PDB file of C-alpha atoms in Angstrom:
ATOM      1  CA  MET A   1      21.705   7.612   6.175  1.00  0.00           C
ATOM      2  CA  GLN A   2      21.763   7.031   2.413  1.00  0.00           C
ATOM      3  CA  THR A   3      24.562   4.490   2.766  1.00  0.00           C
ATOM      4  CA  LEU A   4      22.671   2.776   5.580  1.00  0.00           C
ATOM      5  CA  LEU A   5      19.505   2.498   3.474  1.00  0.00           C
ATOM      6  CA  GLU A   6      21.429   0.971   0.581  1.00  0.00           C
ATOM      7  CA  GLU A   7      23.025  -1.564   2.924  1.00  0.00           C
ATOM      8  CA  ILE A   8      19.644  -2.422   4.425  1.00  0.00           C
ATOM      9  CA  LEU A   9      18.181  -2.823   0.941  1.00  0.00           C
ATOM     10  CA  GLU A  10      20.849  -5.401   0.044  1.00  0.00           C
ATOM     11  CA  LYS A  11      20.174  -7.313   3.254  1.00  0.00           C
ATOM     12  CA  GLY A  12      16.469  -7.254   2.515  1.00  0.00           C
ATOM     13  CA  LYS A  13      16.992  -8.742  -0.930  1.00  0.00           C
ATOM     14  CA  GLU A  14      18.388 -11.890   0.682  1.00  0.00           C
ATOM     15  CA  LYS A  15      14.915 -12.636   2.086  1.00  0.00           C
ATOM     16  CA  ILE A  16      13.005 -12.314  -1.203  1.00  0.00           C
ATOM     17  CA  PRO A  17      13.454 -15.970  -2.339  1.00  0.00           C
ATOM     18  CA  TYR A  18      11.594 -17.120   0.783  1.00  0.00           C
ATOM     19  CA  GLY A  19       8.440 -15.147  -0.025  1.00  0.00           C
ATOM     20  CA  LYS A  20       5.736 -15.198  -2.683  1.00  0.00           C
ATOM     21  CA  THR A  21       3.261 -12.717  -4.118  1.00  0.00           C
ATOM     22  CA  ALA A  22      -0.417 -12.695  -3.110  1.00  0.00           C
ATOM     23  CA  ASP A  23      -1.544 -14.936  -5.949  1.00  0.00           C
ATOM     24  CA  TYR A  24      -4.936 -15.688  -4.373  1.00  0.00           C
ATOM     25  CA  ILE A  25      -5.855 -12.372  -6.016  1.00  0.00           C
ATOM     26  CA  PRO A  26      -4.706 -12.976  -9.612  1.00  0.00           C
ATOM     27  CA  GLU A  27      -3.807  -9.361 -10.383  1.00  0.00           C
ATOM     28  CA  LEU A  28      -1.608  -9.107  -7.265  1.00  0.00           C
ATOM     29  CA  GLY A  29       0.058 -12.391  -8.131  1.00  0.00           C
ATOM     30  CA  ARG A  30       1.435 -10.792 -11.307  1.00  0.00           C
ATOM     31  CA  ALA A  31       3.671  -8.379  -9.361  1.00  0.00           C
ATOM     32  CA  ASP A  32       7.448  -8.767  -9.751  1.00  0.00           C
ATOM     33  CA  LYS A  33       8.450 -10.346  -6.435  1.00  0.00           C
ATOM     34  CA  ASN A  34      12.008  -9.032  -6.789  1.00  0.00           C
ATOM     35  CA  ARG A  35      10.929  -5.394  -6.482  1.00  0.00           C
ATOM     36  CA  LEU A  36      12.118  -3.799  -3.274  1.00  0.00           C
ATOM     37  CA  GLY A  37      12.370  -0.257  -1.996  1.00  0.00           C
ATOM     38  CA  ILE A  38      12.573   1.772   1.201  1.00  0.00           C
ATOM     39  CA  CYS A  39      12.355   5.485   1.848  1.00  0.00           C
ATOM     40  CA  ILE A  40      12.544   7.739   4.879  1.00  0.00           C
ATOM     41  CA  PHE A  41      11.190  11.283   5.153  1.00  0.00           C
ATOM     42  CA  THR A  42      12.341  13.094   8.281  1.00  0.00           C
ATOM     43  CA  ARG A  43      10.656  15.829  10.266  1.00  0.00           C
ATOM     44  CA  ASP A  44      13.369  18.331   9.335  1.00  0.00           C
ATOM     45  CA  GLY A  45      12.651  17.873   5.621  1.00  0.00           C
ATOM     46  CA  LYS A  46      15.332  15.374   4.591  1.00  0.00           C
ATOM     47  CA  GLN A  47      14.425  12.552   2.223  1.00  0.00           C
ATOM     48  CA  TYR A  48      16.302   9.306   1.645  1.00  0.00           C
ATOM     49  CA  ARG A  49      15.426   6.601  -0.894  1.00  0.00           C
ATOM     50  CA  ALA A  50      16.833   3.250  -1.984  1.00  0.00           C
ATOM     51  CA  GLY A  51      15.440   0.816  -4.537  1.00  0.00           C
ATOM     52  CA  ASP A  52      11.934   0.818  -6.007  1.00  0.00           C
ATOM     53  CA  THR A  53      10.374   3.713  -4.114  1.00  0.00           C
ATOM     54  CA  SER A  54       8.449   5.260  -7.027  1.00  0.00           C
ATOM     55  CA  THR A  55       6.876   2.012  -8.282  1.00  0.00           C
ATOM     56  CA  ARG A  56       3.057   2.089  -8.064  1.00  0.00           C
ATOM     57  CA  PHE A  57       1.330  -0.776  -6.250  1.00  0.00           C
ATOM     58  CA  THR A  58      -2.014  -1.139  -4.505  1.00  0.00           C
ATOM     59  CA  ILE A  59      -2.239  -0.067  -0.894  1.00  0.00           C
ATOM     60  CA  GLN A  60      -4.382  -3.044   0.197  1.00  0.00           C
ATOM     61  CA  SER A  61      -4.695  -3.302   4.001  1.00  0.00           C
ATOM     62  CA  ILE A  62      -2.696  -0.147   4.655  1.00  0.00           C
ATOM     63  CA  SER A  63      -5.876   1.620   3.546  1.00  0.00           C
ATOM     64  CA  LYS A  64      -7.303   0.485   6.889  1.00  0.00           C
ATOM     65  CA  VAL A  65      -5.280   3.263   8.523  1.00  0.00           C
ATOM     66  CA  ILE A  66      -6.886   5.862   6.229  1.00  0.00           C
ATOM     67  CA  ASN A  67     -10.286   4.208   6.649  1.00  0.00           C
ATOM     68  CA  LEU A  68      -9.996   4.379  10.442  1.00  0.00           C
ATOM     69  CA  ALA A  69      -8.713   7.967  10.389  1.00  0.00           C
ATOM     70  CA  ALA A  70     -11.717   9.125   8.350  1.00  0.00           C
ATOM     71  CA  ALA A  71     -14.176   7.261  10.573  1.00  0.00           C
ATOM     72  CA  LEU A  72     -12.687   8.636  13.787  1.00  0.00           C
ATOM     73  CA  GLU A  73     -12.769  12.169  12.375  1.00  0.00           C
ATOM     74  CA  ARG A  74     -16.286  11.954  10.924  1.00  0.00           C
ATOM     75  CA  CYS A  75     -18.092   9.450  13.179  1.00  0.00           C
ATOM     76  CA  GLY A  76     -16.213   9.810  16.449  1.00  0.00           C
ATOM     77  CA  PHE A  77     -14.339   7.487  18.784  1.00  0.00           C
ATOM     78  CA  GLU A  78     -17.387   6.268  20.711  1.00  0.00           C
ATOM     79  CA  HIS A  79     -19.329   5.271  17.599  1.00  0.00           C
ATOM     80  CA  VAL A  80     -16.430   3.438  15.937  1.00  0.00           C
ATOM     81  CA  PHE A  81     -15.397   1.477  19.002  1.00  0.00           C
ATOM     82  CA  SER A  82     -18.928   0.660  20.076  1.00  0.00           C
ATOM     83  CA  LYS A  83     -18.973  -1.887  17.244  1.00  0.00           C
ATOM     84  CA  VAL A  84     -15.278  -2.651  16.617  1.00  0.00           C
ATOM     85  CA  GLY A  85     -12.741  -3.699  19.256  1.00  0.00           C
ATOM     86  CA  MET A  86      -9.150  -2.649  19.900  1.00  0.00           C
ATOM     87  CA  GLU A  87      -7.542  -6.010  20.670  1.00  0.00           C
ATOM     88  CA  PRO A  88      -5.171  -8.186  18.593  1.00  0.00           C
ATOM     89  CA  SER A  89      -7.079 -11.106  17.133  1.00  0.00           C
ATOM     90  CA  GLY A  90      -4.373 -13.756  16.913  1.00  0.00           C
ATOM     91  CA  GLU A  91      -6.073 -14.958  13.726  1.00  0.00           C
ATOM     92  CA  ALA A  92      -5.402 -14.420  10.021  1.00  0.00           C
ATOM     93  CA  PHE A  93      -6.450 -11.037   8.631  1.00  0.00           C
ATOM     94  CA  ASN A  94      -9.335 -12.544   6.621  1.00  0.00           C
ATOM     95  CA  SER A  95     -10.586 -14.943   9.290  1.00  0.00           C
ATOM     96  CA  LEU A  96     -14.244 -14.978  10.271  1.00  0.00           C
ATOM     97  CA  VAL A  97     -13.976 -17.764  12.832  1.00  0.00           C
ATOM     98  CA  GLU A  98     -13.492 -15.543  15.894  1.00  0.00           C
ATOM     99  CA  LEU A  99     -16.224 -13.173  14.680  1.00  0.00           C
ATOM    100  CA  ASP A 100     -18.689 -16.035  14.345  1.00  0.00           C
ATOM    101  CA  LEU A 101     -17.778 -18.114  17.393  1.00  0.00           C
ATOM    102  CA  THR A 102     -16.046 -16.038  20.072  1.00  0.00           C
ATOM    103  CA  SER A 103     -17.026 -12.409  19.645  1.00  0.00           C
ATOM    104  CA  SER A 104     -20.057 -10.302  18.786  1.00  0.00           C
ATOM    105  CA  TYR A 105     -17.914  -7.738  16.966  1.00  0.00           C
ATOM    106  CA  PRO A 106     -14.576  -7.577  15.094  1.00  0.00           C
ATOM    107  CA  PHE A 107     -11.486  -7.615  17.274  1.00  0.00           C
ATOM    108  CA  ASN A 108      -9.884  -4.511  15.715  1.00  0.00           C
ATOM    109  CA  PRO A 109     -10.030  -2.199  12.665  1.00  0.00           C
ATOM    110  CA  MET A 110      -6.853  -3.637  11.103  1.00  0.00           C
ATOM    111  CA  ILE A 111      -8.366  -6.987  10.117  1.00  0.00           C
ATOM    112  CA  ASN A 112     -10.846  -7.375   7.271  1.00  0.00           C
ATOM    113  CA  SER A 113     -13.950  -7.736   9.409  1.00  0.00           C
ATOM    114  CA  GLY A 114     -13.116  -4.594  11.380  1.00  0.00           C
ATOM    115  CA  ALA A 115     -12.217  -2.576   8.307  1.00  0.00           C
ATOM    116  CA  ILE A 116     -15.392  -3.605   6.461  1.00  0.00           C
ATOM    117  CA  ALA A 117     -17.392  -2.516   9.507  1.00  0.00           C
ATOM    118  CA  VAL A 118     -15.568   0.823   9.580  1.00  0.00           C
ATOM    119  CA  ALA A 119     -16.210   1.285   5.839  1.00  0.00           C
ATOM    120  CA  SER A 120     -19.916   0.708   6.518  1.00  0.00           C
ATOM    121  CA  PHE A 121     -19.901   3.632   8.971  1.00  0.00           C
ATOM    122  CA  LEU A 122     -18.412   5.855   6.268  1.00  0.00           C
ATOM    123  CA  GLU A 123     -20.471   4.652   3.281  1.00  0.00           C
ATOM    124  CA  PRO A 124     -23.570   6.775   4.037  1.00  0.00           C
ATOM    125  CA  ILE A 125     -21.561   9.977   4.651  1.00  0.00           C
ATOM    126  CA  MET A 126     -18.469   9.833   2.379  1.00  0.00           C
ATOM    127  CA  ASP A 127     -18.389   8.570  -1.181  1.00  0.00           C
ATOM    128  CA  PHE A 128     -15.332   7.071  -2.852  1.00  0.00           C
ATOM    129  CA  GLU A 129     -14.240  10.351  -4.453  1.00  0.00           C
ATOM    130  CA  GLU A 130     -14.199  12.054  -1.049  1.00  0.00           C
ATOM    131  CA  MET A 131     -12.205   9.184   0.418  1.00  0.00           C
ATOM    132  CA  LEU A 132      -9.795   9.356  -2.522  1.00  0.00           C
ATOM    133  CA  GLU A 133      -9.140  13.047  -1.855  1.00  0.00           C
ATOM    134  CA  PHE A 134      -8.733  12.306   1.839  1.00  0.00           C
ATOM    135  CA  ALA A 135      -6.098   9.648   1.001  1.00  0.00           C
ATOM    136  CA  ARG A 136      -4.288  11.929  -1.449  1.00  0.00           C
ATOM    137  CA  ASN A 137      -4.123  14.647   1.174  1.00  0.00           C
ATOM    138  CA  LEU A 138      -2.776  12.396   3.931  1.00  0.00           C
ATOM    139  CA  CYS A 139      -0.212  10.789   1.595  1.00  0.00           C
ATOM    140  CA  GLN A 140       0.623  14.134  -0.078  1.00  0.00           C
ATOM    141  CA  ASP A 141       0.315  12.301  -3.389  1.00  0.00           C
ATOM    142  CA  PRO A 142      -2.127  13.701  -5.984  1.00  0.00           C
ATOM    143  CA  GLY A 143      -1.181  10.795  -8.264  1.00  0.00           C
ATOM    144  CA  ILE A 144      -3.078   8.232  -6.189  1.00  0.00           C
ATOM    145  CA  THR A 145      -5.817   6.663  -8.325  1.00  0.00           C
ATOM    146  CA  LEU A 146      -8.026   3.598  -8.324  1.00  0.00           C
ATOM    147  CA  ASP A 147      -6.299   0.608  -9.920  1.00  0.00           C
ATOM    148  CA  GLU A 148      -9.263  -0.689 -11.907  1.00  0.00           C
ATOM    149  CA  ALA A 149      -7.647  -4.014 -12.809  1.00  0.00           C
ATOM    150  CA  VAL A 150      -6.867  -4.886  -9.192  1.00  0.00           C
ATOM    151  CA  CYS A 151     -10.292  -3.669  -8.053  1.00  0.00           C
ATOM    152  CA  GLN A 152     -12.072  -5.897 -10.553  1.00  0.00           C
ATOM    153  CA  SER A 153      -9.817  -8.815  -9.656  1.00  0.00           C
ATOM    154  CA  GLU A 154     -10.647  -8.390  -5.978  1.00  0.00           C
ATOM    155  CA  MET A 155     -14.367  -7.971  -6.622  1.00  0.00           C
ATOM    156  CA  SER A 156     -14.292 -11.218  -8.592  1.00  0.00           C
ATOM    157  CA  HIS A 157     -12.626 -13.025  -5.674  1.00  0.00           C
ATOM    158  CA  ALA A 158     -14.513 -11.424  -2.776  1.00  0.00           C
ATOM    159  CA  SER A 159     -16.437 -14.459  -1.528  1.00  0.00           C
ATOM    160  CA  ARG A 160     -14.763 -14.513   1.886  1.00  0.00           C
ATOM    161  CA  ASN A 161     -15.046 -10.752   2.400  1.00  0.00           C
ATOM    162  CA  ARG A 162     -18.675 -10.875   1.260  1.00  0.00           C
ATOM    163  CA  ALA A 163     -19.325 -13.648   3.791  1.00  0.00           C
ATOM    164  CA  ILE A 164     -17.710 -11.496   6.487  1.00  0.00           C
ATOM    165  CA  ALA A 165     -19.821  -8.490   5.474  1.00  0.00           C
ATOM    166  CA  TYR A 166     -23.119 -10.381   5.652  1.00  0.00           C
ATOM    167  CA  LEU A 167     -22.117 -11.963   8.957  1.00  0.00           C
ATOM    168  CA  LEU A 168     -21.500  -8.429  10.257  1.00  0.00           C
ATOM    169  CA  GLU A 169     -24.957  -7.421   9.040  1.00  0.00           C
ATOM    170  CA  SER A 170     -26.523 -10.417  10.774  1.00  0.00           C
ATOM    171  CA  LYS A 171     -24.966  -9.267  14.045  1.00  0.00           C
ATOM    172  CA  GLY A 172     -26.269  -5.724  13.644  1.00  0.00           C
ATOM    173  CA  ILE A 173     -22.796  -4.250  13.131  1.00  0.00           C
ATOM    174  CA  ILE A 174     -23.393  -3.183   9.534  1.00  0.00           C
ATOM    175  CA  GLU A 175     -26.576  -1.137   9.329  1.00  0.00           C
ATOM    176  CA  SER A 176     -25.935   0.512   5.940  1.00  0.00           C
ATOM    177  CA  ASP A 177     -26.014  -1.135   2.495  1.00  0.00           C
ATOM    178  CA  VAL A 178     -23.801  -4.240   2.683  1.00  0.00           C
ATOM    179  CA  GLU A 179     -22.778  -4.362  -0.974  1.00  0.00           C
ATOM    180  CA  LYS A 180     -22.001  -0.628  -1.105  1.00  0.00           C
ATOM    181  CA  SER A 181     -19.938  -0.908   2.086  1.00  0.00           C
ATOM    182  CA  LEU A 182     -18.011  -3.872   0.673  1.00  0.00           C
ATOM    183  CA  GLN A 183     -17.428  -2.038  -2.600  1.00  0.00           C
ATOM    184  CA  LEU A 184     -16.063   1.024  -0.764  1.00  0.00           C
ATOM    185  CA  TYR A 185     -13.739  -1.217   1.262  1.00  0.00           C
ATOM    186  CA  ILE A 186     -12.403  -2.977  -1.846  1.00  0.00           C
ATOM    187  CA  LYS A 187     -11.957   0.293  -3.750  1.00  0.00           C
ATOM    188  CA  LEU A 188      -9.918   1.731  -0.888  1.00  0.00           C
ATOM    189  CA  CYS A 189      -7.728  -1.394  -0.897  1.00  0.00           C
ATOM    190  CA  SER A 190      -7.193  -0.858  -4.645  1.00  0.00           C
ATOM    191  CA  LEU A 191      -5.680   2.628  -4.417  1.00  0.00           C
ATOM    192  CA  SER A 192      -2.383   2.903  -6.276  1.00  0.00           C
ATOM    193  CA  VAL A 193       0.437   4.260  -4.099  1.00  0.00           C
ATOM    194  CA  THR A 194       4.237   4.237  -3.821  1.00  0.00           C
ATOM    195  CA  ALA A 195       6.661   3.720  -0.952  1.00  0.00           C
ATOM    196  CA  GLN A 196       7.068   7.492  -1.013  1.00  0.00           C
ATOM    197  CA  SER A 197       3.303   7.953  -0.521  1.00  0.00           C
ATOM    198  CA  LEU A 198       3.533   5.744   2.559  1.00  0.00           C
ATOM    199  CA  ALA A 199       6.553   7.614   3.927  1.00  0.00           C
ATOM    200  CA  ASN A 200       4.562  10.844   3.585  1.00  0.00           C
ATOM    201  CA  LEU A 201       1.633   9.337   5.481  1.00  0.00           C
ATOM    202  CA  GLY A 202       4.012   8.013   8.124  1.00  0.00           C
ATOM    203  CA  LEU A 203       5.510  11.471   8.545  1.00  0.00           C
ATOM    204  CA  VAL A 204       2.069  13.051   9.016  1.00  0.00           C
ATOM    205  CA  LEU A 205       1.417  10.513  11.787  1.00  0.00           C
ATOM    206  CA  ALA A 206       4.889  11.069  13.259  1.00  0.00           C
ATOM    207  CA  CYS A 207       4.122  14.800  13.356  1.00  0.00           C
ATOM    208  CA  GLY A 208       0.941  14.210  15.336  1.00  0.00           C
ATOM    209  CA  GLY A 209      -1.406  14.750  12.401  1.00  0.00           C
ATOM    210  CA  THR A 210       0.053  17.979  11.020  1.00  0.00           C
ATOM    211  CA  HIS A 211       1.445  18.613   7.543  1.00  0.00           C
ATOM    212  CA  PRO A 212       5.254  18.433   7.893  1.00  0.00           C
ATOM    213  CA  VAL A 213       5.841  21.520   5.724  1.00  0.00           C
ATOM    214  CA  THR A 214       2.868  23.838   6.165  1.00  0.00           C
ATOM    215  CA  GLY A 215       1.925  22.845   9.704  1.00  0.00           C
ATOM    216  CA  GLU A 216      -1.713  22.474   8.642  1.00  0.00           C
ATOM    217  CA  ARG A 217      -3.615  20.080  10.893  1.00  0.00           C
ATOM    218  CA  LEU A 218      -4.821  17.129   8.829  1.00  0.00           C
ATOM    219  CA  LEU A 219      -5.903  14.858  11.682  1.00  0.00           C
ATOM    220  CA  SER A 220      -6.657  15.558  15.319  1.00  0.00           C
ATOM    221  CA  SER A 221      -3.920  14.615  17.764  1.00  0.00           C
ATOM    222  CA  HIS A 222      -6.219  12.171  19.581  1.00  0.00           C
ATOM    223  CA  VAL A 223      -7.094  10.385  16.341  1.00  0.00           C
ATOM    224  CA  VAL A 224      -3.391  10.015  15.553  1.00  0.00           C
ATOM    225  CA  GLN A 225      -2.694   8.682  19.052  1.00  0.00           C
ATOM    226  CA  VAL A 226      -5.355   6.001  18.616  1.00  0.00           C
ATOM    227  CA  ILE A 227      -4.134   5.050  15.142  1.00  0.00           C
ATOM    228  CA  LYS A 228      -0.471   4.734  16.117  1.00  0.00           C
ATOM    229  CA  THR A 229      -1.337   2.581  19.125  1.00  0.00           C
ATOM    230  CA  ILE A 230      -3.502   0.212  17.089  1.00  0.00           C
ATOM    231  CA  MET A 231      -0.835   0.030  14.376  1.00  0.00           C
ATOM    232  CA  LEU A 232       1.697  -1.082  17.001  1.00  0.00           C
ATOM    233  CA  THR A 233      -0.554  -3.762  18.497  1.00  0.00           C
ATOM    234  CA  CYS A 234      -2.533  -4.947  15.444  1.00  0.00           C
ATOM    235  CA  GLY A 235      -0.948  -3.563  12.264  1.00  0.00           C
ATOM    236  CA  MET A 236       1.105  -6.543  11.090  1.00  0.00           C
ATOM    237  CA  TYR A 237      -1.703  -9.108  11.015  1.00  0.00           C
ATOM    238  CA  ASP A 238      -1.078 -12.055  13.344  1.00  0.00           C
ATOM    239  CA  GLY A 239       2.632 -11.184  13.325  1.00  0.00           C
ATOM    240  CA  SER A 240       1.989  -7.942  15.222  1.00  0.00           C
ATOM    241  CA  GLY A 241       3.392  -9.149  18.533  1.00  0.00           C
ATOM    242  CA  THR A 242       6.608 -10.312  16.931  1.00  0.00           C
ATOM    243  CA  SER A 243       6.942  -6.994  15.093  1.00  0.00           C
ATOM    244  CA  ALA A 244       6.332  -5.032  18.305  1.00  0.00           C
ATOM    245  CA  VAL A 245       9.123  -6.949  20.048  1.00  0.00           C
ATOM    246  CA  LEU A 246      11.683  -7.054  17.233  1.00  0.00           C
ATOM    247  CA  VAL A 247      11.008  -3.679  15.577  1.00  0.00           C
ATOM    248  CA  GLY A 248       9.133  -1.678  18.196  1.00  0.00           C
ATOM    249  CA  LEU A 249       7.548   0.805  15.775  1.00  0.00           C
ATOM    250  CA  PRO A 250       3.924   1.388  14.740  1.00  0.00           C
ATOM    251  CA  ALA A 251       3.517  -0.299  11.357  1.00  0.00           C
ATOM    252  CA  LYS A 252       0.800  -1.422   8.959  1.00  0.00           C
ATOM    253  CA  SER A 253       1.317  -3.909   6.160  1.00  0.00           C
ATOM    254  CA  GLY A 254      -0.665  -4.814   3.054  1.00  0.00           C
ATOM    255  CA  VAL A 255      -0.662  -7.875   0.801  1.00  0.00           C
ATOM    256  CA  GLY A 256       0.318  -5.616  -2.106  1.00  0.00           C
ATOM    257  CA  GLY A 257       3.774  -5.585  -0.480  1.00  0.00           C
ATOM    258  CA  GLY A 258       3.681  -2.236   1.248  1.00  0.00           C
ATOM    259  CA  ILE A 259       4.608  -1.388   4.818  1.00  0.00           C
ATOM    260  CA  LEU A 260       3.781   1.954   6.408  1.00  0.00           C
ATOM    261  CA  SER A 261       5.768   2.801   9.526  1.00  0.00           C
ATOM    262  CA  LEU A 262       7.044   5.733  11.554  1.00  0.00           C
ATOM    263  CA  ALA A 263       9.352   6.760  14.349  1.00  0.00           C
ATOM    264  CA  ASP A 264       7.320   9.157  16.452  1.00  0.00           C
ATOM    265  CA  ARG A 265       8.342  12.822  16.150  1.00  0.00           C
ATOM    266  CA  LYS A 266      11.207  11.778  13.853  1.00  0.00           C
ATOM    267  CA  MET A 267      10.339  10.203  10.506  1.00  0.00           C
ATOM    268  CA  GLY A 268       7.895   8.472   8.216  1.00  0.00           C
ATOM    269  CA  ILE A 269       8.941   5.177   6.619  1.00  0.00           C
ATOM    270  CA  GLY A 270       7.577   3.645   3.421  1.00  0.00           C
ATOM    271  CA  ILE A 271       8.500   0.201   2.102  1.00  0.00           C
ATOM    272  CA  TYR A 272       7.585  -1.831  -0.958  1.00  0.00           C
ATOM    273  CA  GLY A 273       8.378  -5.520  -1.403  1.00  0.00           C
ATOM    274  CA  PRO A 274       5.651  -7.783  -2.850  1.00  0.00           C
ATOM    275  CA  ALA A 275       7.220 -11.085  -1.779  1.00  0.00           C
ATOM    276  CA  LEU A 276       5.169 -12.003   1.304  1.00  0.00           C
ATOM    277  CA  ASP A 277       5.587 -14.387   4.209  1.00  0.00           C
ATOM    278  CA  LYS A 278       2.840 -16.821   5.235  1.00  0.00           C
ATOM    279  CA  LYS A 279       1.102 -14.170   7.341  1.00  0.00           C
ATOM    280  CA  GLY A 280       0.818 -11.752   4.394  1.00  0.00           C
ATOM    281  CA  ASN A 281       3.604  -9.352   5.387  1.00  0.00           C
ATOM    282  CA  SER A 282       6.432  -8.275   3.069  1.00  0.00           C
ATOM    283  CA  ILE A 283       9.213 -10.691   3.975  1.00  0.00           C
ATOM    284  CA  ALA A 284      12.055  -8.409   2.881  1.00  0.00           C
ATOM    285  CA  GLY A 285      10.243  -5.307   4.081  1.00  0.00           C
ATOM    286  CA  GLN A 286      10.035  -6.641   7.627  1.00  0.00           C
ATOM    287  CA  GLU A 287      13.740  -7.405   7.635  1.00  0.00           C
ATOM    288  CA  MET A 288      14.586  -3.910   6.382  1.00  0.00           C
ATOM    289  CA  LEU A 289      12.357  -2.309   9.018  1.00  0.00           C
ATOM    290  CA  ARG A 290      13.938  -4.428  11.751  1.00  0.00           C
ATOM    291  CA  LEU A 291      17.444  -3.481  10.651  1.00  0.00           C
ATOM    292  CA  LEU A 292      16.533   0.204  10.396  1.00  0.00           C
ATOM    293  CA  SER A 293      15.095   0.182  13.914  1.00  0.00           C
ATOM    294  CA  GLU A 294      18.151  -1.642  15.230  1.00  0.00           C
ATOM    295  CA  LYS A 295      20.760   0.539  13.514  1.00  0.00           C
ATOM    296  CA  LEU A 296      19.107   3.841  14.463  1.00  0.00           C
ATOM    297  CA  HIS A 297      17.882   2.702  17.900  1.00  0.00           C
ATOM    298  CA  LEU A 298      14.293   3.551  16.967  1.00  0.00           C
ATOM    299  CA  HIS A 299      12.539   0.888  19.068  1.00  0.00           C
ATOM    300  CA  LEU A 300       9.980   2.602  21.308  1.00  0.00           C
ATOM    301  CA  PHE A 301      11.528   0.976  24.356  1.00  0.00           C
ATOM    302  CA  ALA A 302      15.196   1.278  23.435  1.00  0.00           C
ATOM    303  CA  GLU A 303      17.365   2.887  26.100  1.00  0.00           C
ATOM    304  CA  GLU A 304      18.584   5.497  23.678  1.00  0.00           C
ATOM    305  CA  SER A 305      17.595   6.821  20.277  1.00  0.00           C
ATOM    306  CA  ARG A 306      19.857   8.287  17.632  1.00  0.00           C
ATOM    307  CA  PRO A 307      18.661  11.020  15.258  1.00  0.00           C
ATOM    308  CA  PRO A 308      19.124  10.395  11.529  1.00  0.00           C
ATOM    309  CA  ALA A 309      22.456  11.678  10.209  1.00  0.00           C
TER     310      ALA A 309
END
């Protein structure tokens, strides 16, 4: 497995020149686009790492998984999905066109409009410190903190997200304080994680919501089922269909360069590569995930699967 990861890492590096960092947020644009790392944590306790797996970066849209998990646990399935859909949008992650013209509510919780709505459900009942502890627990990473520089950079360039938030309010989807909801959403996007943090979170999801070592239940099994399904269908922005076909694993990307993925009942996968494609997904990270799925026969609909060596 270690040799395989190192080979996959080298293949991934070949894609880096074709991507660019998320420079529309100045602080994210300063990331070293040549960073790349992948790690796998298996259900039987084995850990494999290659490349930059301990480098801190901001979680960005991968926080939408944590956001949704908290809302499903605290607010319930019916409440969340009475105002947010479950369907792929086919639009860019920060689009407001379909929300304004074709739908009365966000298509799913993995795009900005859906995640801001979900954050508004949480804002009256969970403050940022509680959400931070929730994230640390799920990622088994007490070192997760708020990256103040990225948070301020995002707040200073939040015009589109602010427009989305007030459009949601105008439709009756956000009923709590709009600015506080937006601030909670941006703070969650600005959490500082590593590829290893994401592999830990992936393993918790792969284990059905239980801690892989202690067996403690961190999320209900139904919540995990919902999250994994939405990750598969909506987690890679408007490249989700392609990812489902080529990779066949639940995954969630972020414009900070991270990818969270998992092979159900087998492993959690964490990736970092800040060079992005035009859809906002790590260009090298996607290639590494595709190769990993192919080499280990991890695709959900593969005829056979092979356990990690």
